[in-house]
Each structure stands twice: as structure tokens, then as C-alpha cells.
């Protein structure tokens, strides 16, 4: 049965969830940028702009403690982080290119090694995705198999309607439970017409063909051509909903400190630096090649998925204007 | 330096002006590649999206004919001549397209013995300004979409270039936003100023884009990447972030040419150029020195003079 929620009731829902002591996270204006931040009230939610950073940080924070250690009376005492204390979380207002990221990342996070930090947060989270009607010329979700109305990753999916309300679809049991627990905020019915989506400039890509080309062109002049200008920062990886590399550092002293896990990026020069000093990715274009290879070949090889939701963030943020969609289009048209 | 002829008349710069610069750049670039004066030219090519541009390293006449200059040509290309980008350019003399603010970086790099003037062919751009971050890319530059640095530009005319592309153009009186912001921060009580920066730095995600685009951050081993032992906490948390930003500001003092690239690329909108400018002001007051105006033998922080200000020793 289709259901509808008015914008006011959506905000009321947030108020109620906050009262229930849930962590409610959604797009919120923070200084000059919109970020996924804890909402303290329904009025905090802003749906006008794609947040600068993706919602992956809800499950995979920029930085988190994974243990602490302290020497006491000559003996080293190690304290684990109590993951049972992670709060029940509702992510609200994530467009398909963000809501879809856990659906991609769950695979690597629960592969041979189970990332319990990520997985515990995933177990405790409900994702309320929202169809996107605000795309710009950097968006290309359709080209990589998603769409402005793709439900992948969402537990409950909202579609903006022309009268300002939202059509709701419970995609998973978690989504059903959320609706069931706040039944009075939802009304039954099909509602008004949906708001139209914005056209996207990038044609649907043949990801199978691109992968095949990548397989055969580890060495190719293209890499120098497109990526010699890359300056090797972490901007594209850090704001990407699908990038998931991290580094682990012990910080503090030898007697008292914390082990921290924080974002890392294959664009950094030292990402593959060996202890010997040898660096197999010795120049920047090889590092950028890895970005493309991992997203459109290696991840697919291992997990059958593409490591990109087409959110366009890296295109908007790259200091030197490297445009991943343009690169994919170029590869898409290659015949050998 | 700054011809004031057009003051109070110009309120926008039309695409035709940039088109003229484009033609001039193409002509020069084609020429110096053809007569083998240079092995390549660092310039800009248009991006896929309307009103965007990207740095480009061109080595053929064919490519040189596609070079552009538009308000989207924001990058300081001198970063591609530094050792941080080693391997990108072939050995030999190179051509480079440089706006006034980029020329300051070139002069600074010469001061630091990173570049030799005779190895460069500089195509200077008589630059009326470029887009700010996240503005509407309409093709026409106005008060509404010009970059903050350009509002107070004193280097529209590229001094010391081999050739200049374009004729003089300048936007009429623009509100100097950055200077106003600096004055506002300067007037704050110290605790408030500290809180201002603490709040900004707490948002830093340590993507290092600010460092990677800076022509002066060419160190092969950045102190802030060291982990055996760790010198500065590398995790994006308030303590390490503060340390990183202090290191950055101090290491750029007396060197930074004010291209504001670091600020432009910051995905978290941290106003880094305010710090750069504050450090530059300090250098000006203490040593009567401005970085990057002309190449000098040594910057003030690299040499000792009897009459140097000693008041900071307490
Ligand atoms: S690679 Fe770029 S476009 Fe793709 S998901 Fe990451 S940030 Fe978005
Ligand atoms: S593209 Fe690079 S930073 Fe992103 S997940 Fe892959 S290896 Fe990590
Ligand atoms: S592609 Fe752009 S954002 Fe990514 S590392 Fe290179 S310069 Fe930085
Ligand atoms: S600061 Fe001056 S030279 Fe630099 S881009 Fe702006 S107007 Fe051009
Ligand atoms: S510190 Fe910033 S403004 Fe100064 S030279 Fe480096 S990038 Fe340019
Ligand atoms: S660019 Fe911004 S977010 Fe990135 S390291 Fe620099 S200050 Fe931090």
C-alpha cells in the first residue's frame, strides 16, 4: 500500500526519533557547507543541496578510536572500544548516490576480515533515502547503473511530490518497522505527481566493456594523458561515498595512547610506500590509474559491483578539474 | 604596477576579453613549440562541463591550438614545475601560462633555487580575474562571481614575463572582502581569535589538497606525514589539525606568493588565505619583505642580518 508523508510530518518524525534517543543524521547546514550531521530537531534538515561529504562517514567515520592502551605498574593494559554503545541511528535525506553506498561497501567490510566497527553501525542503522531532483552537471548516477530514484541501500525510500509531500516506500523490514512505529505520521494513498528529475549529461556507460578495456590496458598512454596533472591529494577519495581506505596510527606516547583508524587515499604519494623505501606506484598517474582500476575493475572482480555511485563529488572537488565521468566516457568509446 | 585607467567604469568582464587572451596564448604556444624554444607548454584546456577548465601539459602544436584562457582558469600552474611533480615534464625549457599571482610563485621558486629563469618561457596573462569557488559560471566575470583574491589584486599586469597575453582590463572598485575579514579577525580579543581558528581547523579532514596544490609545498618528506616517529598527529582530530595548520602557516611565511590556491581547493571551506596574508603582513612589518615580487638571493627567514628585529626573543 503506497503511503505519503507531508514535509511537516517528516520533520515531526525527526523530532520524535530524537526524543526516542536515536541518533538522527541528515543534511544540515554547518558553517558555509552542508554536511551529514546529527539533527537536533526536524527543522535542522536541509534538502536543498548535496552534502559536501558523503554519508559513508556515518558507518566509516573520518577518524575513530579502535583501542586505547596504558602502562600501569609496568604492565600494558589495552582497552577495547565498547561497540555495544554505538547508538541506534537513522540516516535521513540521503539521495541514491549516498544511500546506495553501504549496499556497495557491505561486501568489502564483511569479506575475509569483518570490520566490526562498520558492521555494528550498519546493524544499528536505518536509512531513509530520498529521490533526487537536484542534480547538476557533475552527476552521472544513471551512467553507472543507479538512478535519481534508485532504492538500493535505502530501508525506506521517499519520493518528492509536486505538492511538497513525499511518497514513501518501505524497501526493507527496517523501513517497515520505522513506518509501523510512527503510523500516525503517514497517510495512505498515491498522492500528487512526483517532481521531475534533472537530465544527466553522461550517457549510460557500458561498464562491462570499460572493465574489459581496463583489464587489457594496465599500461596505456591514457594514464599519463589524463592523470599527469593530478596533484595527489585526498580530496576525491575522502568525499567519495564508495572509497573506504584507511590508515591506522598509534597516537600518544609509548605508555599511554590511542590506536586510531582514519581515512586514507590511494592518491597520496606514500600510500604504497614500502618500508624498504621502494614505491611501486612511483608517479602520480599510476596512483590515479589505481583509482579507476579499483572502482571499475578490481572491486567488480572481487564483489561484482562498481565502486562508484556517480555522485559527481570528485568532479566538483578535484583541485585540477579531473573529471572521472569524462574519463569513463573516453574509455567507453575505445575499441582496442 | 596596477594601471588604474579603467577604474570606476568596468563592472563586468565579457567573454570576448578572455577570448582575446586565448588567441594570444595559442599564438605564442604554437610558435615556441614550432621553433623548438620549449619542449612543452603548461596551460589550460577546457573541461567537459560548461565553463570549466583544467591544467594541461601540451607538447604538440595541435594541442597548443586548443589552449584556452577563461574565468575558469583558476589553477596556479607553477606547481607543475616543482620537484613535487617530478617526471611530469620533459627536461628542457618549458613554456608556462601565468597570471600575475602565479608569477609571484615563479619568482619565489627562483628565489629558492627551484627554477632557473632561463629554463622558462613565461606567457604572462593580463588578468582581469577568475571565478571564485562554487559560483555561477556564466562566462562573464562580475562582482558576484569573482574570486576573493581578485577583488584585491595588485598584479593584474604580469611583470617579467616573456610575452603578455591580453591588454589591460580591470574590474571597477570591488569590496575588499578579504581585507575586511582580516581586520575583523585582527580586532578580536585573542581568545575569540583562537576560537575562530579552532573552529575552522576542527573541520579539516586532512585531505592535504591545500598542500598538494601549493607550489611551495614541494618537500619530499612533509613533516606532517612522518610516522616513524610521528611528528604531528596525522589523524583528522582537533589536536593534529591545529598542529598541521601551524606548521603549514609557518612554513609558508615569507614564501607564499598569495595565489590562494590552498583556500580555493579546501573542500571544507577553511579560509587559509587569511592566515597566509597575516603571515605576509608580519614579514612586511618585520623585514620590509614581500614574497615573490622579484626573485631575490635569499628570503628574510633564510638569512641573518645584524639589524634584524629581535623583539620576538623574550
Ligand atoms: S568516484 Fe567520484 S563520482 Fe564516483 S562515487 Fe566517488 S566521488 Fe562520486
Ligand atoms: S579508489 Fe583508492 S582511495 Fe578509493 S577505495 Fe580504492 S584504493 Fe581506496
Ligand atoms: S584526481 Fe584530483 S582530487 Fe583526486 S588526487 Fe588527483 S588532484 Fe586530488
Ligand atoms: S589575483 Fe589578480 S592575477 Fe591572480 S587571478 Fe585574480 S586578477 Fe588574476
Ligand atoms: S600557501 Fe596557499 S596562497 Fe600561498 S603559495 Fe601556497 S597555495 Fe598559494
Ligand atoms: S584542503 Fe582543507 S580540509 Fe584538506 S587538509 Fe587542507 S585545510 Fe584540511
mmCIF file of C-alpha atoms in Angstrom, chain A residues 71-319:
data_model
loop_
_atom_site.group_PDB
_atom_site.id
_atom_site.type_symbol
_atom_site.label_atom_id
_atom_site.label_comp_id
_atom_site.label_asym_id
_atom_site.label_seq_id
_atom_site.Cartn_x
_atom_site.Cartn_y
_atom_site.Cartn_z
ATOM 1 C CA UNK A 71 51.096 1.116 31.018
ATOM 2 C CA UNK A 72 50.114 0.568 34.621
ATOM 3 C CA UNK A 73 52.592 -0.748 37.190
ATOM 4 C CA UNK A 74 54.814 -1.971 34.431
ATOM 5 C CA UNK A 75 52.044 -3.897 32.649
ATOM 6 C CA UNK A 76 50.427 -2.719 29.451
ATOM 7 C CA UNK A 77 46.668 -2.556 29.658
ATOM 8 C CA UNK A 78 44.684 -2.497 26.432
ATOM 9 C CA UNK A 79 41.097 -1.300 26.395
ATOM 10 C CA UNK A 80 38.836 -2.163 23.521
ATOM 11 C CA UNK A 81 36.144 0.174 22.336
ATOM 12 C CA UNK A 82 32.740 -0.926 23.589
ATOM 13 C CA UNK A 83 30.879 -1.180 20.303
ATOM 14 C CA UNK A 84 27.626 -2.077 22.028
ATOM 15 C CA UNK A 85 27.484 1.596 22.964
ATOM 16 C CA UNK A 86 27.166 2.678 19.335
ATOM 17 C CA UNK A 87 23.746 4.342 19.134
ATOM 18 C CA UNK A 88 20.717 3.288 17.134
ATOM 19 C CA UNK A 89 20.919 5.571 14.129
ATOM 20 C CA UNK A 90 18.556 6.863 11.482
ATOM 21 C CA UNK A 91 20.106 8.415 8.383
ATOM 22 C CA UNK A 92 17.539 10.612 6.761
ATOM 23 C CA UNK A 93 17.538 12.504 3.477
ATOM 24 C CA UNK A 94 20.346 10.704 1.646
ATOM 25 C CA UNK A 95 19.983 10.717 -2.166
ATOM 26 C CA UNK A 96 20.531 7.423 -4.042
ATOM 27 C CA UNK A 97 24.219 8.160 -4.693
ATOM 28 C CA UNK A 98 24.791 8.254 -0.923
ATOM 29 C CA UNK A 99 22.136 5.859 0.342
ATOM 30 C CA UNK A 100 23.459 3.372 -2.191
ATOM 31 C CA UNK A 101 26.985 3.349 -0.809
ATOM 32 C CA UNK A 102 26.509 0.829 2.047
ATOM 33 C CA UNK A 103 24.979 -1.524 -0.493
ATOM 34 C CA UNK A 104 28.372 -1.453 -2.196
ATOM 35 C CA UNK A 105 30.615 -1.279 0.854
ATOM 36 C CA UNK A 106 28.999 -4.022 2.943
ATOM 37 C CA UNK A 107 30.739 -6.530 0.703
ATOM 38 C CA UNK A 108 34.285 -5.436 1.414
ATOM 39 C CA UNK A 109 33.594 -4.698 5.058
ATOM 40 C CA UNK A 110 32.274 -8.209 5.706
ATOM 41 C CA UNK A 111 34.676 -10.074 3.483
ATOM 42 C CA UNK A 112 37.601 -12.140 4.897
ATOM 43 C CA UNK A 113 38.105 -9.726 7.724
ATOM 44 C CA UNK A 114 34.938 -8.422 9.327
ATOM 45 C CA UNK A 115 35.147 -4.735 10.127
ATOM 46 C CA UNK A 116 33.088 -4.837 13.292
ATOM 47 C CA UNK A 117 33.160 -1.066 13.684
ATOM 48 C CA UNK A 118 31.493 -0.584 10.341
ATOM 49 C CA UNK A 119 29.209 -3.615 10.658
ATOM 50 C CA UNK A 120 27.947 -2.764 14.131
ATOM 51 C CA UNK A 121 26.962 0.684 12.934
ATOM 52 C CA UNK A 122 25.288 -0.805 9.887
ATOM 53 C CA UNK A 123 23.257 -3.221 12.034
ATOM 54 C CA UNK A 124 22.055 -0.338 14.136
ATOM 55 C CA UNK A 125 21.138 1.992 11.312
ATOM 56 C CA UNK A 126 18.057 2.631 9.248
ATOM 57 C CA UNK A 127 18.490 4.555 6.010
ATOM 58 C CA UNK A 128 15.760 6.837 4.737
ATOM 59 C CA UNK A 129 16.755 7.621 1.167
ATOM 60 C CA UNK A 130 15.194 10.288 -0.955
ATOM 61 C CA UNK A 131 14.772 10.518 -4.711
ATOM 62 C CA UNK A 132 16.995 13.232 -6.107
ATOM 63 C CA UNK A 133 15.531 16.142 -8.026
ATOM 64 C CA UNK A 134 18.505 18.475 -7.678
ATOM 65 C CA UNK A 135 21.271 17.048 -9.841
ATOM 66 C CA UNK A 136 23.880 19.208 -11.558
ATOM 67 C CA UNK A 137 26.260 18.790 -14.478
ATOM 68 C CA UNK A 138 28.668 16.672 -12.443
ATOM 69 C CA UNK A 139 26.082 13.980 -11.587
ATOM 70 C CA UNK A 140 26.190 10.718 -13.529
ATOM 71 C CA UNK A 141 24.429 8.160 -11.337
ATOM 72 C CA UNK A 142 22.405 6.848 -14.282
ATOM 73 C CA UNK A 143 25.587 6.193 -16.234
ATOM 74 C CA UNK A 144 26.865 3.783 -13.552
ATOM 75 C CA UNK A 145 23.629 1.893 -13.122
ATOM 76 C CA UNK A 146 21.962 3.851 -10.342
ATOM 77 C CA UNK A 147 19.286 6.489 -10.893
ATOM 78 C CA UNK A 148 17.836 9.525 -9.133
ATOM 79 C CA UNK A 149 15.063 7.206 -7.911
ATOM 80 C CA UNK A 150 17.151 4.108 -7.167
ATOM 81 C CA UNK A 151 16.219 2.432 -3.908
ATOM 82 C CA UNK A 152 19.415 0.400 -3.447
ATOM 83 C CA UNK A 153 20.681 0.789 0.092
ATOM 84 C CA UNK A 154 17.578 2.533 1.417
ATOM 85 C CA UNK A 155 15.339 0.943 4.031
ATOM 86 C CA UNK A 156 12.637 3.486 3.460
ATOM 87 C CA UNK A 157 12.514 5.479 0.256
ATOM 88 C CA UNK A 158 10.921 8.888 -0.190
ATOM 89 C CA UNK A 159 9.938 10.455 -3.494
ATOM 90 C CA UNK A 160 9.288 14.212 -3.517
ATOM 91 C CA UNK A 161 5.819 15.043 -4.853
ATOM 92 C CA UNK A 162 4.711 18.236 -6.540
ATOM 93 C CA UNK A 163 2.569 19.286 -3.560
ATOM 94 C CA UNK A 164 5.605 19.223 -1.252
ATOM 95 C CA UNK A 165 4.859 15.888 0.379
ATOM 96 C CA UNK A 166 6.699 12.605 -0.133
ATOM 97 C CA UNK A 167 5.612 9.206 -1.360
ATOM 98 C CA UNK A 168 7.086 6.543 0.906
ATOM 99 C CA UNK A 169 8.081 3.009 0.126
ATOM 100 C CA UNK A 170 9.328 0.612 2.749
ATOM 101 C CA UNK A 171 12.097 -1.236 0.939
ATOM 102 C CA UNK A 172 13.238 -3.457 3.801
ATOM 103 C CA UNK A 173 11.949 -4.733 7.133
ATOM 104 C CA UNK A 174 13.811 -1.944 8.884
ATOM 105 C CA UNK A 175 11.889 0.505 6.764
ATOM 106 C CA UNK A 176 8.594 -1.189 7.526
ATOM 107 C CA UNK A 177 9.379 -1.098 11.233
ATOM 108 C CA UNK A 178 10.120 2.607 11.102
ATOM 109 C CA UNK A 179 6.787 3.332 9.435
ATOM 110 C CA UNK A 180 4.896 0.956 11.719
ATOM 111 C CA UNK A 181 6.305 2.635 14.811
ATOM 112 C CA UNK A 182 5.115 6.073 13.656
ATOM 113 C CA UNK A 183 1.999 5.153 11.747
ATOM 114 C CA UNK A 184 0.101 8.322 12.574
ATOM 115 C CA UNK A 185 2.592 10.449 10.629
ATOM 116 C CA UNK A 186 1.928 8.595 7.375
ATOM 117 C CA UNK A 187 -1.213 8.667 5.278
ATOM 118 C CA UNK A 188 -2.314 6.047 2.789
ATOM 119 C CA UNK A 189 -2.699 6.888 -0.867
ATOM 120 C CA UNK A 190 -0.720 7.587 -4.002
ATOM 121 C CA UNK A 191 -0.509 11.375 -3.557
ATOM 122 C CA UNK A 192 0.342 14.042 -6.117
ATOM 123 C CA UNK A 193 2.623 13.657 -9.126
ATOM 124 C CA UNK A 194 6.335 13.200 -8.430
ATOM 125 C CA UNK A 195 8.743 16.087 -9.015
ATOM 126 C CA UNK A 196 10.647 15.592 -12.281
ATOM 127 C CA UNK A 197 14.281 14.517 -12.294
ATOM 128 C CA UNK A 198 17.069 16.558 -13.782
ATOM 129 C CA UNK A 199 18.568 15.257 -17.025
ATOM 130 C CA UNK A 200 22.093 13.976 -16.901
ATOM 131 C CA UNK A 201 24.730 14.746 -19.475
ATOM 132 C CA UNK A 202 26.578 11.434 -19.365
ATOM 133 C CA UNK A 203 25.088 8.595 -21.393
ATOM 134 C CA UNK A 204 24.753 5.183 -19.778
ATOM 135 C CA UNK A 205 28.188 3.593 -19.681
ATOM 136 C CA UNK A 206 28.968 0.064 -20.735
ATOM 137 C CA UNK A 207 30.642 -0.978 -17.504
ATOM 138 C CA UNK A 208 31.442 -4.459 -18.812
ATOM 139 C CA UNK A 209 33.243 -3.003 -21.780
ATOM 140 C CA UNK A 210 35.076 -0.481 -19.618
ATOM 141 C CA UNK A 211 36.202 -3.247 -17.299
ATOM 142 C CA UNK A 212 37.440 -5.271 -20.232
ATOM 143 C CA UNK A 213 39.416 -2.321 -21.544
ATOM 144 C CA UNK A 214 40.937 -1.770 -18.117
ATOM 145 C CA UNK A 215 41.920 -5.433 -17.950
ATOM 146 C CA UNK A 216 43.896 -5.077 -21.166
ATOM 147 C CA UNK A 217 45.345 -1.616 -20.598
ATOM 148 C CA UNK A 218 47.139 -1.535 -17.297
ATOM 149 C CA UNK A 219 49.896 0.079 -19.325
ATOM 150 C CA UNK A 220 48.495 2.704 -21.658
ATOM 151 C CA UNK A 221 49.409 6.232 -22.683
ATOM 152 C CA UNK A 222 45.961 7.296 -21.492
ATOM 153 C CA UNK A 223 47.068 7.246 -17.871
ATOM 154 C CA UNK A 224 49.748 9.851 -18.401
ATOM 155 C CA UNK A 225 47.475 11.893 -20.551
ATOM 156 C CA UNK A 226 44.669 12.137 -18.033
ATOM 157 C CA UNK A 227 46.481 11.945 -14.764
ATOM 158 C CA UNK A 228 49.843 13.670 -15.065
ATOM 159 C CA UNK A 229 48.057 16.768 -13.827
ATOM 160 C CA UNK A 230 46.727 15.040 -10.690
ATOM 161 C CA UNK A 231 48.377 16.641 -7.660
ATOM 162 C CA UNK A 232 47.863 13.649 -5.396
ATOM 163 C CA UNK A 233 45.598 14.882 -2.681
ATOM 164 C CA UNK A 234 42.922 13.005 -0.803
ATOM 165 C CA UNK A 235 40.012 15.206 -1.783
ATOM 166 C CA UNK A 236 38.422 12.854 -4.309
ATOM 167 C CA UNK A 237 38.694 9.815 -2.054
ATOM 168 C CA UNK A 238 37.666 11.496 1.175
ATOM 169 C CA UNK A 239 34.432 12.937 -0.094
ATOM 170 C CA UNK A 240 33.571 9.834 -2.130
ATOM 171 C CA UNK A 241 30.731 7.645 -0.852
ATOM 172 C CA UNK A 242 32.485 4.499 -2.072
ATOM 173 C CA UNK A 243 36.164 4.997 -1.180
ATOM 174 C CA UNK A 244 36.969 3.154 2.000
ATOM 175 C CA UNK A 245 40.723 3.163 2.512
ATOM 176 C CA UNK A 246 42.012 3.868 5.964
ATOM 177 C CA UNK A 247 45.250 4.105 7.853
ATOM 178 C CA UNK A 248 45.876 3.079 11.437
ATOM 179 C CA UNK A 249 48.086 5.127 13.697
ATOM 180 C CA UNK A 250 49.025 4.866 17.344
ATOM 181 C CA UNK A 251 48.929 8.332 18.776
ATOM 182 C CA UNK A 252 50.100 9.430 22.175
ATOM 183 C CA UNK A 253 53.186 8.051 23.887
ATOM 184 C CA UNK A 254 54.600 4.549 24.253
ATOM 185 C CA UNK A 255 52.995 4.371 27.687
ATOM 186 C CA UNK A 256 49.653 5.942 27.072
ATOM 187 C CA UNK A 257 47.904 6.329 23.793
ATOM 188 C CA UNK A 258 45.135 5.533 21.393
ATOM 189 C CA UNK A 259 45.058 3.483 18.238
ATOM 190 C CA UNK A 260 43.130 5.364 15.599
ATOM 191 C CA UNK A 261 41.686 4.431 12.271
ATOM 192 C CA UNK A 262 41.277 7.291 9.816
ATOM 193 C CA UNK A 263 40.667 7.897 6.140
ATOM 194 C CA UNK A 264 43.470 7.345 3.671
ATOM 195 C CA UNK A 265 43.627 7.675 -0.103
ATOM 196 C CA UNK A 266 45.469 5.890 -2.892
ATOM 197 C CA UNK A 267 46.191 9.296 -4.414
ATOM 198 C CA UNK A 268 48.712 10.046 -1.669
ATOM 199 C CA UNK A 269 52.318 9.525 -2.723
ATOM 200 C CA UNK A 270 53.144 7.354 0.287
ATOM 201 C CA UNK A 271 50.069 5.146 0.086
ATOM 202 C CA UNK A 272 52.066 2.242 -1.312
ATOM 203 C CA UNK A 273 55.469 3.222 0.019
ATOM 204 C CA UNK A 274 57.221 0.102 1.258
ATOM 205 C CA UNK A 275 59.322 0.032 4.401
ATOM 206 C CA UNK A 276 62.325 -0.544 2.130
ATOM 207 C CA UNK A 277 61.700 2.822 0.531
ATOM 208 C CA UNK A 278 60.563 1.265 -2.741
ATOM 209 C CA UNK A 279 57.287 2.605 -4.063
ATOM 210 C CA UNK A 280 55.605 0.570 -6.810
ATOM 211 C CA UNK A 281 53.327 3.492 -7.666
ATOM 212 C CA UNK A 282 56.193 5.882 -8.043
ATOM 213 C CA UNK A 283 54.481 8.569 -10.119
ATOM 214 C CA UNK A 284 51.112 10.206 -9.797
ATOM 215 C CA UNK A 285 49.483 8.816 -12.915
ATOM 216 C CA UNK A 286 49.992 5.278 -11.580
ATOM 217 C CA UNK A 287 48.198 6.311 -8.405
ATOM 218 C CA UNK A 288 45.322 7.758 -10.350
ATOM 219 C CA UNK A 289 45.201 4.641 -12.512
ATOM 220 C CA UNK A 290 44.635 2.671 -9.330
ATOM 221 C CA UNK A 291 41.645 4.843 -8.534
ATOM 222 C CA UNK A 292 39.997 3.929 -11.827
ATOM 223 C CA UNK A 293 41.140 0.309 -11.713
ATOM 224 C CA UNK A 294 39.832 -0.232 -8.194
ATOM 225 C CA UNK A 295 36.490 1.361 -8.895
ATOM 226 C CA UNK A 296 35.743 -0.170 -12.264
ATOM 227 C CA UNK A 297 37.710 -3.395 -12.314
ATOM 228 C CA UNK A 298 39.185 -4.784 -9.059
ATOM 229 C CA UNK A 299 36.105 -4.219 -6.944
ATOM 230 C CA UNK A 300 33.948 -5.757 -9.611
ATOM 231 C CA UNK A 301 36.326 -8.738 -9.881
ATOM 232 C CA UNK A 302 36.015 -9.398 -6.184
ATOM 233 C CA UNK A 303 32.497 -8.341 -5.321
ATOM 234 C CA UNK A 304 30.614 -7.961 -8.589
ATOM 235 C CA UNK A 305 29.933 -4.293 -8.017
ATOM 236 C CA UNK A 306 31.180 -0.951 -9.278
ATOM 237 C CA UNK A 307 32.838 1.217 -6.640
ATOM 238 C CA UNK A 308 31.205 4.451 -7.760
ATOM 239 C CA UNK A 309 27.674 5.783 -7.375
ATOM 240 C CA UNK A 310 28.106 8.643 -9.858
ATOM 241 C CA UNK A 311 27.580 11.311 -7.209
ATOM 242 C CA UNK A 312 29.981 13.636 -9.030
ATOM 243 C CA UNK A 313 31.611 14.853 -5.833
ATOM 244 C CA UNK A 314 35.140 14.141 -7.002
ATOM 245 C CA UNK A 315 34.431 16.063 -10.197
ATOM 246 C CA UNK A 316 33.240 19.101 -8.283
ATOM 247 C CA UNK A 317 36.066 18.997 -5.784
ATOM 248 C CA UNK A 318 39.138 17.989 -7.745
ATOM 249 C CA UNK A 319 41.607 20.889 -7.488
#
